[in-house]
């Protein structure tokens, strides 16, 4: 398949028709866009990420929360100003379909996940002036059997998964840095009261290990040094393949992939995080000791209304188990404030948990009703003014706590993957990330002179050992001492 991808790369630069593929939202969408890029290039389209001078602008939208939806709409409106044909796809398009088309006449088409296999032909038709019927939304959970192990035989389009008739990798990189997301699975079987994702992403479906390993090998051959494993719920990986411990077995294999120096797991559900998985993440060489745990809250009454499980003490015990295996392990989470029925006592309990948890990064979200969710119909809504007040307070607390945690790392040794090297007349700026820092969301580490290794000698993709000397908020400053693994020439 590597030969096919190479062919797609050349086609993407020689074709007469240009499509600008703009991606919004999470890393899962990034994988979907790279699948779309490969399909489009195979269909004769030149694929770019620059919205100017394109025949078609294809926006891979996000439909998660109100702000993400608005960002998607704003991007579509801006695309319409370029004079190109504008096509919406991705989660917002899948979730709202013809309703979105009716409210956004600036879009020439609104296409769902079922359009992905023949997206190139769809864009051909749109460019020729044909009218394509907009996607009709439906609950994608209904497309698959209730029993997870029965889902493998269902003929359902799942973005970011290898089509059944292909035996290689169908993906074209849109970004060329040393890190890339790799999709473990799609969909979710949980029924969190605040979340609409399962309705438009569908029920949980794992990719097979051979598909994942083949794609990891291809990414390693194309300059990727760190794999970020993504899904809606990575802790469920393998349950539909008959082995709920499959991720624990897969991680060591991924970590030995040629060219790959670090594998990172994201999107862990605390209630499903088993001791064996904790041990695999915390102790396997080449796997980042990093725990992206979706706590959402810590007050038991709020968690129950959210249809989630846990408590402050259970979550603290989970983190203690992690740190017993690796005291320097990284941990991050997201929390929601203002959920219906939340009291001041609940907020104080969440603050107690965050204060004791010593997390490296905390994302704070203010609750808002989402179409089609159970929470939208719950009583005892928290007023908008109170939600904002709690959000502001919790955000400030989270910022302070994460800065303290970064300060705790001063004097420690971290292994840093170099992301960028910017040279200028006054010197060089070298940015990277330690094992506890995921791309874009968890801060970074700046490498400066003072160690045994000159930062000016480094290149993106180098893995170096460094000593932390300072912290600035969640960011670290460190002096490199040893080159552990150089990037490929």
Coordinates of C-alpha atoms in Angstrom, one line a residue:
X1 CA 0.0 0.0 0.0
X2 CA 3.0 2.3 0.5
X3 CA 3.4 2.4 -3.3
X4 CA -0.3 3.4 -3.6
X5 CA 0.1 6.2 -1.1
X6 CA 3.2 7.5 -3.0
X7 CA 1.1 7.5 -6.1
X8 CA -1.6 9.5 -4.3
X9 CA 1.0 12.0 -3.2
X10 CA 2.1 12.6 -6.8
X11 CA -1.5 12.8 -8.0
X12 CA -2.3 15.4 -5.4
X13 CA 0.2 17.8 -6.9
X14 CA -0.5 17.1 -10.6
X15 CA -4.3 17.1 -10.8
X16 CA -6.1 20.1 -12.4
X17 CA -8.9 20.1 -9.8
X18 CA -8.0 21.5 -6.4
X19 CA -9.8 20.8 -3.2
X20 CA -8.9 22.6 0.1
X21 CA -9.6 20.2 3.0
X22 CA -10.1 22.1 6.2
X23 CA -10.3 20.1 9.5
X24 CA -11.9 21.3 12.7
X25 CA -12.3 19.5 16.0
X26 CA -10.4 16.6 17.5
X27 CA -7.6 14.3 16.4
X28 CA -10.1 11.7 15.3
X29 CA -11.3 14.2 12.7
X30 CA -7.7 14.6 11.6
X31 CA -7.5 10.9 10.8
X32 CA -10.8 11.1 8.9
X33 CA -9.5 14.0 6.9
X34 CA -6.3 12.1 5.9
X35 CA -8.5 9.2 4.8
X36 CA -10.6 11.6 2.7
X37 CA -7.4 13.2 1.3
X38 CA -6.2 9.8 0.0
X39 CA -9.6 9.0 -1.5
X40 CA -9.7 12.4 -3.2
X41 CA -6.2 12.2 -4.6
X42 CA -7.0 8.7 -5.9
X43 CA -9.9 10.3 -7.6
X44 CA -7.8 12.9 -9.4
X45 CA -8.0 15.8 -7.0
X46 CA -5.1 17.9 -5.9
X47 CA -5.5 18.1 -2.1
X48 CA -4.4 21.2 -0.1
X49 CA -5.0 22.6 3.3
X50 CA -5.0 26.2 1.9
X51 CA -8.5 27.6 1.3
X52 CA -7.3 30.1 -1.3
X53 CA -7.3 29.3 -5.0
X54 CA -9.3 26.1 -4.7
X55 CA -12.1 24.8 -6.8
X56 CA -13.8 23.3 -3.8
X57 CA -13.4 23.9 -0.1
X58 CA -14.3 20.8 1.9
X59 CA -14.8 21.5 5.6
X60 CA -14.6 18.5 7.9
X61 CA -16.7 20.0 10.7
X62 CA -17.0 19.4 14.4
X63 CA -20.4 19.0 16.0
X64 CA -19.5 18.4 19.7
X65 CA -20.6 21.5 21.6
X66 CA -22.1 24.9 20.8
X67 CA -18.7 26.7 20.4
X68 CA -17.4 23.9 18.1
X69 CA -20.6 24.1 16.0
X70 CA -20.3 27.8 15.6
X71 CA -16.6 27.6 14.6
X72 CA -17.6 25.1 11.9
X73 CA -20.4 27.4 10.6
X74 CA -18.0 30.4 10.6
X75 CA -15.5 28.4 8.6
X76 CA -18.1 27.4 6.1
X77 CA -19.2 31.0 5.7
X78 CA -15.7 32.2 5.3
X79 CA -15.1 29.6 2.7
X80 CA -18.1 30.8 0.7
X81 CA -16.3 34.2 0.4
X82 CA -13.5 32.6 -1.7
X83 CA -15.8 31.9 -4.7
X84 CA -15.1 28.2 -4.5
X85 CA -17.8 25.5 -4.1
X86 CA -18.3 24.8 -0.4
X87 CA -19.0 21.4 1.0
X88 CA -19.7 20.5 4.6
X89 CA -18.9 17.1 5.9
X90 CA -17.8 15.6 9.2
X91 CA -19.7 15.5 12.5
X92 CA -21.8 18.7 12.2
X93 CA -22.9 17.6 8.7
X94 CA -23.6 14.0 9.9
X95 CA -25.5 15.3 12.9
X96 CA -27.7 17.9 11.2
X97 CA -27.6 17.0 7.5
X98 CA -30.4 18.5 5.5
X99 CA -31.4 20.8 8.4
X100 CA -27.9 22.4 8.2
X101 CA -28.3 22.7 4.4
X102 CA -31.6 24.5 4.8
X103 CA -30.1 27.0 7.3
X104 CA -26.8 27.5 5.5
X105 CA -27.5 28.1 1.8
X106 CA -23.8 29.2 1.4
X107 CA -22.9 25.5 1.4
X108 CA -23.3 23.8 -2.0
X109 CA -23.6 20.4 -0.3
X110 CA -23.9 18.8 3.1
X111 CA -22.5 15.3 3.0
X112 CA -22.4 12.6 5.7
X113 CA -20.1 9.7 6.5
X114 CA -21.9 7.5 4.0
X115 CA -20.6 9.7 1.2
X116 CA -16.9 9.2 2.2
X117 CA -16.1 6.2 -0.1
X118 CA -17.1 8.1 -3.3
X119 CA -16.3 11.6 -2.1
X120 CA -14.2 12.4 -5.2
X121 CA -17.1 11.6 -7.5
X122 CA -19.4 13.7 -5.4
X123 CA -17.0 16.7 -5.7
X124 CA -16.8 16.1 -9.4
X125 CA -20.5 16.4 -9.7
X126 CA -20.7 19.5 -7.5
X127 CA -18.0 21.2 -9.5
X128 CA -20.0 20.4 -12.6
X129 CA -23.0 22.2 -11.2
X130 CA -25.0 19.2 -10.2
X131 CA -27.1 19.3 -7.1
X132 CA -26.3 16.6 -4.5
X133 CA -29.1 15.6 -2.1
X134 CA -28.1 16.5 1.5
X135 CA -27.4 13.9 4.0
X136 CA -30.5 12.8 6.0
X137 CA -29.5 12.4 9.7
X138 CA -30.2 9.2 11.6
X139 CA -29.1 7.7 14.8
X140 CA -26.0 5.7 13.7
X141 CA -26.2 3.5 16.8
X142 CA -29.2 1.8 15.1
X143 CA -27.0 0.7 12.1
X144 CA -25.0 -1.9 14.1
X145 CA -26.1 -4.9 16.3
X146 CA -26.4 -4.3 20.0
X147 CA -24.0 -7.2 20.7
X148 CA -20.4 -5.8 20.1
X149 CA -19.0 -9.1 18.8
X150 CA -21.7 -9.2 16.1
X151 CA -20.6 -5.8 14.6
X152 CA -17.7 -7.0 12.5
X153 CA -19.9 -8.3 9.7
X154 CA -22.1 -5.2 9.4
X155 CA -21.6 -3.2 6.2
X156 CA -21.5 0.2 7.8
X157 CA -19.3 3.1 6.7
X158 CA -17.0 4.0 9.6
X159 CA -14.7 7.0 8.9
X160 CA -11.0 6.4 9.6
X161 CA -11.3 2.6 9.3
X162 CA -9.8 0.5 6.6
X163 CA -12.4 -0.4 4.0
X164 CA -13.1 -4.2 4.1
X165 CA -11.9 -4.7 0.5
X166 CA -8.5 -3.1 1.0
X167 CA -5.5 -4.7 2.6
X168 CA -3.2 -1.8 3.0
X169 CA -3.2 1.8 4.3
X170 CA -5.5 4.3 2.7
X171 CA -4.3 7.6 4.2
X172 CA -2.4 10.7 3.0
X173 CA -0.8 13.0 5.5
X174 CA -1.9 16.6 5.6
X175 CA 0.6 17.7 8.3
X176 CA 4.2 16.5 8.2
X177 CA 5.4 17.0 11.8
X178 CA 6.8 14.1 13.9
X179 CA 3.5 13.2 15.6
X180 CA 0.4 11.7 14.1
X181 CA -2.9 10.4 15.4
X182 CA -3.8 6.8 14.8
X183 CA -7.4 5.6 15.2
X184 CA -8.0 2.6 17.4
X185 CA -11.8 2.6 17.2
X186 CA -14.9 4.7 16.4
X187 CA -18.1 5.3 18.2
X188 CA -19.2 4.8 21.8
X189 CA -21.5 2.5 23.7
X190 CA -21.7 4.6 26.8
X191 CA -24.8 6.7 27.5
X192 CA -23.4 9.8 29.2
X193 CA -26.4 12.2 29.7
X194 CA -24.6 15.2 28.4
X195 CA -23.1 13.7 25.2
X196 CA -24.6 13.4 21.8
X197 CA -21.5 11.8 20.1
X198 CA -22.8 8.2 20.0
X199 CA -25.9 9.3 18.1
X200 CA -23.9 10.6 15.1
X201 CA -20.6 8.6 15.5
X202 CA -22.4 5.3 16.1
X203 CA -21.8 2.3 18.3
X204 CA -18.3 1.3 19.3
X205 CA -16.3 -0.5 16.6
X206 CA -12.6 -1.5 17.0
X207 CA -10.1 -1.7 14.2
X208 CA -8.3 -4.9 14.0
X209 CA -4.7 -5.1 15.3
X210 CA -3.3 -5.9 11.8
X211 CA -4.9 -2.8 10.4
X212 CA -3.5 -0.6 13.2
X213 CA 0.0 -2.1 13.0
X214 CA 0.1 -1.7 9.2
X215 CA -0.9 1.9 9.5
X216 CA 1.6 2.5 12.3
X217 CA 4.4 1.0 10.1
X218 CA 3.4 3.2 7.2
X219 CA 3.4 6.3 9.5
X220 CA 6.9 5.3 10.8
X221 CA 8.1 5.1 7.2
X222 CA 6.8 8.6 6.6
X223 CA 8.6 10.5 9.3
X224 CA 6.3 10.0 12.2
X225 CA 8.0 9.5 15.6
X226 CA 5.1 9.6 18.0
X227 CA 1.7 7.9 17.6
X228 CA -1.2 9.2 19.5
X229 CA -3.9 6.5 19.7
X230 CA -7.3 8.1 19.5
X231 CA -11.0 6.9 19.7
X232 CA -14.1 7.9 21.6
X233 CA -13.2 5.4 24.3
X234 CA -9.9 3.7 24.1
X235 CA -10.5 1.5 27.2
X236 CA -13.2 -0.3 25.2
X237 CA -10.8 -1.4 22.5
X238 CA -11.1 -5.1 21.7
X239 CA -14.4 -5.8 23.4
X240 CA -16.1 -6.3 20.0
X241 CA -13.1 -8.5 18.8
X242 CA -13.6 -10.9 21.7
X243 CA -10.7 -9.7 23.8
X244 CA -11.2 -6.7 26.2
X245 CA -7.4 -6.9 27.1
X246 CA -6.3 -6.4 23.5
X247 CA -5.0 -2.9 24.0
X248 CA -2.6 -4.2 26.6
X249 CA -1.2 -6.7 24.1
X250 CA -1.1 -4.2 21.2
X251 CA 0.9 -1.5 22.9
X252 CA 4.2 -3.3 23.1
X253 CA 3.9 -4.2 19.4
X254 CA 3.2 -0.6 18.4
X255 CA 6.1 0.6 20.6
X256 CA 8.6 -1.6 18.6
X257 CA 7.4 -0.2 15.2
X258 CA 10.4 0.9 13.1
X259 CA 10.8 4.7 13.4
X260 CA 8.4 5.1 16.3
X261 CA 9.9 6.3 19.6
X262 CA 6.8 7.0 21.6
X263 CA 3.2 5.7 21.6
X264 CA 0.6 7.7 23.5
X265 CA -2.9 6.5 24.5
X266 CA -5.7 9.1 24.8
X267 CA -9.4 9.0 25.8
X268 CA -9.5 6.6 28.7
X269 CA -12.7 6.0 30.7
X270 CA -11.9 5.8 34.4
X271 CA -14.6 3.2 35.1
X272 CA -13.1 0.9 32.5
X273 CA -9.4 1.5 33.2
X274 CA -8.2 -1.9 34.4
X275 CA -5.1 -2.6 36.4
X276 CA -3.5 -4.5 33.5
X277 CA -3.9 -1.5 31.2
X278 CA -2.5 0.9 33.8
X279 CA 0.5 -1.3 34.1
X280 CA 1.0 -1.5 30.4
X281 CA 0.8 2.2 29.9
X282 CA 3.0 3.0 32.9
X283 CA 5.8 0.4 32.4
X284 CA 6.0 -0.5 28.7
X285 CA 9.2 0.9 27.1
X286 CA 8.3 3.3 24.3
X287 CA 4.8 3.9 25.7
X288 CA 4.3 7.3 27.2
X289 CA 3.4 7.1 30.9
X290 CA 0.4 9.3 30.3
X291 CA -3.1 9.0 31.5
X292 CA -5.8 11.0 29.7
X293 CA -8.7 10.2 32.1
X294 CA -12.2 11.5 31.4
X295 CA -13.4 12.3 34.9
X296 CA -15.9 15.0 34.0
X297 CA -16.8 15.6 37.7
X298 CA -16.0 14.0 41.1
X299 CA -19.2 14.5 43.1
X300 CA -21.1 11.2 43.2
X301 CA -24.6 12.8 42.9
X302 CA -23.5 14.7 39.8
X303 CA -21.8 11.7 38.2
X304 CA -24.9 9.6 38.7
X305 CA -27.1 12.2 37.0
X306 CA -24.5 12.2 34.2
X307 CA -24.9 8.4 34.0
X308 CA -21.2 8.0 34.9
X309 CA -19.5 6.2 37.8
X310 CA -16.9 7.1 40.3
X311 CA -16.2 9.6 43.2
X312 CA -13.4 11.8 44.5
X313 CA -12.0 8.9 46.5
X314 CA -12.2 6.3 43.7
X315 CA -10.5 8.7 41.3
X316 CA -7.8 9.5 43.7
X317 CA -7.2 5.8 44.3
X318 CA -6.9 5.3 40.5
X319 CA -4.3 8.1 40.3
X320 CA -2.5 6.6 43.3
X321 CA -2.3 3.2 41.5
X322 CA -0.8 5.0 38.5
X323 CA 1.8 6.9 40.5
X324 CA 2.8 3.8 42.5
X325 CA 4.0 2.3 39.2
X326 CA 5.5 5.6 38.0
X327 CA 5.7 8.7 40.3
X328 CA 6.4 10.9 37.3
X329 CA 3.4 9.7 35.2
X330 CA 1.5 12.4 33.4
X331 CA -2.3 12.8 34.0
X332 CA -4.9 15.1 32.5
X333 CA -8.7 15.3 32.5
X334 CA -11.7 17.4 31.5
X335 CA -14.4 18.5 33.9
X336 CA -17.9 20.0 33.4
X337 CA -19.4 22.6 35.7
X338 CA -23.0 23.7 35.8
X339 CA -24.6 20.3 35.0
X340 CA -28.3 20.3 35.9
X341 CA -28.8 19.8 39.7
X342 CA -25.2 20.7 40.5
X343 CA -25.0 22.5 43.9
X344 CA -22.3 24.6 45.5
X345 CA -21.3 21.6 47.6
X346 CA -20.8 19.6 44.4
X347 CA -18.5 22.3 43.1
X348 CA -16.5 22.3 46.3
X349 CA -16.2 18.5 46.0
X350 CA -14.8 18.9 42.5
X351 CA -12.4 21.5 43.7
X352 CA -11.2 19.2 46.5
X353 CA -10.6 16.5 44.0
X354 CA -8.6 18.7 41.6
X355 CA -6.6 20.1 44.4
X356 CA -5.5 16.6 45.6
X357 CA -5.3 15.0 42.1
X358 CA -2.1 16.8 41.0
X359 CA -3.1 16.7 37.3
X360 CA -0.8 18.1 34.6
X361 CA -3.6 19.6 32.5
X362 CA -7.3 20.2 33.2
X363 CA -9.8 21.3 30.6
X364 CA -12.8 23.0 32.1
X365 CA -16.1 23.1 30.2
X366 CA -19.3 25.1 31.1
X367 CA -22.4 22.9 30.6
X368 CA -24.8 23.7 27.9
X369 CA -27.8 21.7 26.6
X370 CA -27.1 19.5 23.6
X371 CA -29.8 18.5 21.1
X372 CA -31.0 14.9 21.7
X373 CA -29.3 14.3 25.0
X374 CA -30.9 13.2 28.2
X375 CA -29.5 16.1 30.1
X376 CA -31.3 18.6 27.9
X377 CA -34.5 17.5 29.5
X378 CA -33.4 17.3 33.1
X379 CA -34.9 19.6 35.7
X380 CA -33.0 21.9 38.1
X381 CA -31.1 23.8 35.5
X382 CA -28.3 25.9 36.8
X383 CA -28.7 29.6 35.7
X384 CA -26.4 30.9 33.0
X385 CA -25.0 33.5 35.3
X386 CA -24.1 30.8 37.9
X387 CA -22.6 28.5 35.3
X388 CA -20.4 31.3 34.1
X389 CA -19.3 32.2 37.7
X390 CA -18.5 28.5 38.4
X391 CA -16.7 28.2 35.1
X392 CA -14.5 31.2 35.7
X393 CA -13.7 30.1 39.2
X394 CA -12.9 26.5 38.3
X395 CA -10.8 27.6 35.3
X396 CA -8.7 29.9 37.5
X397 CA -8.2 27.1 40.0
X398 CA -7.3 24.6 37.3
X399 CA -4.7 27.1 35.8
X400 CA -3.2 27.6 39.3
X401 CA -3.1 23.9 40.1
X402 CA -1.5 22.9 36.7
X403 CA 1.1 25.6 37.1
X404 CA 2.0 24.1 40.5
X405 CA 2.2 20.7 39.1
X406 CA 4.6 22.0 36.4
X407 CA 6.7 23.6 39.1
X408 CA 6.9 20.3 40.8
X409 CA 8.8 18.9 37.8
X410 CA 11.7 21.4 38.2
X411 CA 14.8 19.4 38.7
X412 CA 13.4 16.2 37.1
X413 CA 14.6 14.4 34.0
X414 CA 12.2 14.3 31.0
X415 CA 12.4 12.7 27.6
X416 CA 11.5 15.3 25.0
X417 CA 10.4 14.7 21.4
X418 CA 11.4 17.8 19.4
X419 CA 8.4 19.2 17.5
X420 CA 9.8 22.4 16.0
X421 CA 13.1 24.1 15.4
X422 CA 13.0 27.7 14.4
X423 CA 16.2 29.4 13.4
X424 CA 16.5 33.2 13.4
X425 CA 19.4 35.8 13.5
X426 CA 19.4 35.8 17.3
X427 CA 19.7 32.0 17.7
X428 CA 17.3 29.1 17.6
X429 CA 14.0 28.2 19.3
X430 CA 13.5 24.5 20.0
X431 CA 10.1 23.3 21.2
X432 CA 9.1 19.8 22.2
X433 CA 7.0 17.7 24.6
X434 CA 7.8 15.5 27.5
X435 CA 6.0 12.2 27.9
X436 CA 3.4 13.9 30.1
X437 CA 2.6 16.5 27.4
X438 CA 0.2 15.5 24.6
X439 CA 0.2 17.6 21.4
X440 CA -1.5 21.0 21.5
X441 CA -3.4 20.5 24.8
X442 CA -0.9 19.9 27.6
X443 CA 1.8 22.6 27.2
X444 CA 5.3 22.1 25.8
X445 CA 8.9 22.0 26.8
X446 CA 11.4 24.6 25.5
X447 CA 15.0 23.3 25.2
X448 CA 17.7 25.9 26.0
X449 CA 21.5 25.9 26.2
X450 CA 23.2 24.8 29.4
X451 CA 23.3 21.0 29.1
X452 CA 25.7 18.6 27.3
X453 CA 23.8 19.0 24.1
X454 CA 23.6 22.1 21.9
X455 CA 19.9 22.9 21.1
X456 CA 21.0 24.3 17.8
X457 CA 22.1 20.8 16.7
X458 CA 18.6 19.4 17.1
X459 CA 16.0 18.6 14.4
X460 CA 12.2 17.9 14.5
X461 CA 11.8 14.3 15.4
X462 CA 14.8 14.0 17.7
X463 CA 14.2 12.4 21.1
X464 CA 16.4 13.9 23.8
X465 CA 16.8 13.6 27.5
X466 CA 16.7 16.9 29.3
X467 CA 16.7 18.4 32.8
X468 CA 13.9 20.7 33.8
X469 CA 15.2 24.1 35.0
X470 CA 12.1 26.3 35.0
X471 CA 8.3 26.3 34.5
X472 CA 6.0 28.9 33.0
X473 CA 2.4 28.0 33.6
X474 CA 2.1 24.5 32.3
X475 CA 5.1 24.9 30.1
X476 CA 8.6 23.7 31.0
X477 CA 12.1 25.0 30.2
X478 CA 14.8 22.3 30.1
X479 CA 18.5 21.8 29.1
X480 CA 19.1 18.9 26.8
X481 CA 21.7 16.4 28.1
X482 CA 21.6 13.4 25.7
X483 CA 20.3 12.5 22.3
X484 CA 18.4 9.3 22.8
X485 CA 17.2 8.8 19.2
X486 CA 17.9 11.0 16.2
X487 CA 15.2 11.7 13.6
X488 CA 15.7 10.0 10.2
X489 CA 17.9 12.0 7.8

